[in-house]
């Protein structure tokens, strides 16, 4: 699986707990985070490069553990790769649709995800009668990347982004960015307890299991593990990621160059 940085660990945690016998390779493109403020072309180029890097490591399934990449690049990755590719958006949309009672769903994410309207489309494909209210929260990503989730800056920004939004009448809120579950308690507090929060990582983990089962490639025995790759210094990733996963990240490898685009674009 890959993400622009540390956020995809919220997906990894869920996949790991549901599929403890699988071996997971995680790539955090920490040199180029954030993706959420970049153009669709740039995000797609990065997604192709990350995907090929992981493919050369022999993966059997690819999980795009980043809403921004999934919103903008799921289609092309599905087309280009010879293995199943899953994103985080459809599983999150499915869960939101099954949760909402008043048919009013909120989505928060990066600017690129919100602008793409990928969640609106995914939700309305399942139930066209649902109203979707969206809002981008761009500073949540750097707050999480810097490990500031318990700092008062996190609460101040959550109030700034969500206090008004919480009056929109939604009964379900999708955290449409894999970094946001790190701020889940604060988001919950500001939105009020009448609003159900959808964690796309949990739903994605179920979708990964279904895919592995239906394709007959589920590993049913032995012990799984995790290997991490980052495109910038492993130190901050180790520190913040270890705190988040509540265990030390043993194997974090620095990847110098992800530039595989020429190969991929010509296949
Ligand atoms: N964690 C990512 C997402 O789910 C992207 C954050 C970023 O790089 O802007 O959208």
mmCIF file of N, CA, C and O and ligand atoms in Angstrom, residues 3-4 33-36 66-68 110 141 177-179, ligand 1:
data_model
loop_
_atom_site.group_PDB
_atom_site.id
_atom_site.type_symbol
_atom_site.label_atom_id
_atom_site.label_comp_id
_atom_site.label_asym_id
_atom_site.label_seq_id
_atom_site.Cartn_x
_atom_site.Cartn_y
_atom_site.Cartn_z
ATOM 1 N N UNK A 3 0.881 5.735 0.460
ATOM 2 C CA UNK A 3 0.264 7.013 0.807
ATOM 3 C C UNK A 3 1.315 8.088 0.563
ATOM 4 O O UNK A 3 2.502 7.777 0.347
ATOM 5 N N UNK A 4 0.900 9.337 0.654
ATOM 6 C CA UNK A 4 1.864 10.423 0.508
ATOM 7 C C UNK A 4 2.776 10.517 1.729
ATOM 8 O O UNK A 4 3.823 11.145 1.669
ATOM 9 N N UNK A 33 5.072 14.740 0.169
ATOM 10 C CA UNK A 33 3.825 15.061 0.868
ATOM 11 C C UNK A 33 3.769 16.584 1.041
ATOM 12 O O UNK A 33 4.830 17.204 1.226
ATOM 13 N N UNK A 34 2.649 17.273 0.938
ATOM 14 C CA UNK A 34 1.306 16.735 0.731
ATOM 15 C C UNK A 34 0.943 16.613 -0.746
ATOM 16 O O UNK A 34 1.427 17.365 -1.577
ATOM 17 N N UNK A 35 0.068 15.629 -1.036
ATOM 18 C CA UNK A 35 -0.453 15.473 -2.393
ATOM 19 C C UNK A 35 -1.701 16.360 -2.584
ATOM 20 O O UNK A 35 -2.032 16.720 -3.705
ATOM 21 N N UNK A 36 -2.368 16.611 -1.469
ATOM 22 C CA UNK A 36 -3.712 17.214 -1.528
ATOM 23 C C UNK A 36 -3.778 18.595 -2.128
ATOM 24 O O UNK A 36 -4.842 19.065 -2.518
ATOM 25 N N UNK A 66 -4.526 6.281 0.237
ATOM 26 C CA UNK A 66 -4.499 7.737 0.177
ATOM 27 C C UNK A 66 -5.724 8.155 -0.628
ATOM 28 O O UNK A 66 -5.885 7.735 -1.775
ATOM 29 N N UNK A 67 -6.592 8.937 -0.005
ATOM 30 C CA UNK A 67 -7.820 9.343 -0.705
ATOM 31 C C UNK A 67 -7.531 10.190 -1.924
ATOM 32 O O UNK A 67 -8.186 10.064 -2.953
ATOM 33 N N UNK A 68 -6.528 11.070 -1.799
ATOM 34 C CA UNK A 68 -6.221 11.972 -2.903
ATOM 35 C C UNK A 68 -5.789 11.156 -4.122
ATOM 36 O O UNK A 68 -6.279 11.372 -5.235
ATOM 37 N N UNK A 110 -8.745 16.384 1.522
ATOM 38 C CA UNK A 110 -7.812 17.398 1.021
ATOM 39 C C UNK A 110 -8.524 18.211 -0.071
ATOM 40 O O UNK A 110 -9.574 17.811 -0.578
ATOM 41 N N UNK A 141 -3.372 17.707 7.427
ATOM 42 C CA UNK A 141 -2.283 16.799 7.017
ATOM 43 C C UNK A 141 -0.940 17.208 7.643
ATOM 44 O O UNK A 141 -0.292 16.385 8.307
ATOM 45 N N UNK A 177 -9.741 11.405 4.191
ATOM 46 C CA UNK A 177 -8.289 11.546 4.078
ATOM 47 C C UNK A 177 -7.698 10.597 5.105
ATOM 48 O O UNK A 177 -8.149 10.571 6.260
ATOM 49 N N UNK A 178 -6.724 9.818 4.688
ATOM 50 C CA UNK A 178 -6.225 8.782 5.597
ATOM 51 C C UNK A 178 -5.461 9.355 6.788
ATOM 52 O O UNK A 178 -5.205 8.639 7.755
ATOM 53 N N UNK A 179 -5.114 10.628 6.728
ATOM 54 C CA UNK A 179 -4.461 11.243 7.885
ATOM 55 C C UNK A 179 -5.467 11.561 9.015
ATOM 56 O O UNK A 179 -5.082 11.688 10.175
HETATM 57 N N1 LIG B 1 -3.435 11.040 3.232
HETATM 58 C C1 LIG B 1 -3.808 11.517 1.971
HETATM 59 C C2 LIG B 1 -5.255 11.404 1.669
HETATM 60 O O1 LIG B 1 -5.872 10.474 2.114
HETATM 61 C C3 LIG B 1 -3.176 12.713 1.405
HETATM 62 C C4 LIG B 1 -2.670 13.773 2.264
HETATM 63 C C5 LIG B 1 -1.830 14.690 1.425
HETATM 64 O O2 LIG B 1 -0.786 14.244 0.993
HETATM 65 O O3 LIG B 1 -2.264 15.824 1.155
HETATM 66 O O4 LIG B 1 -5.814 12.191 0.944
#
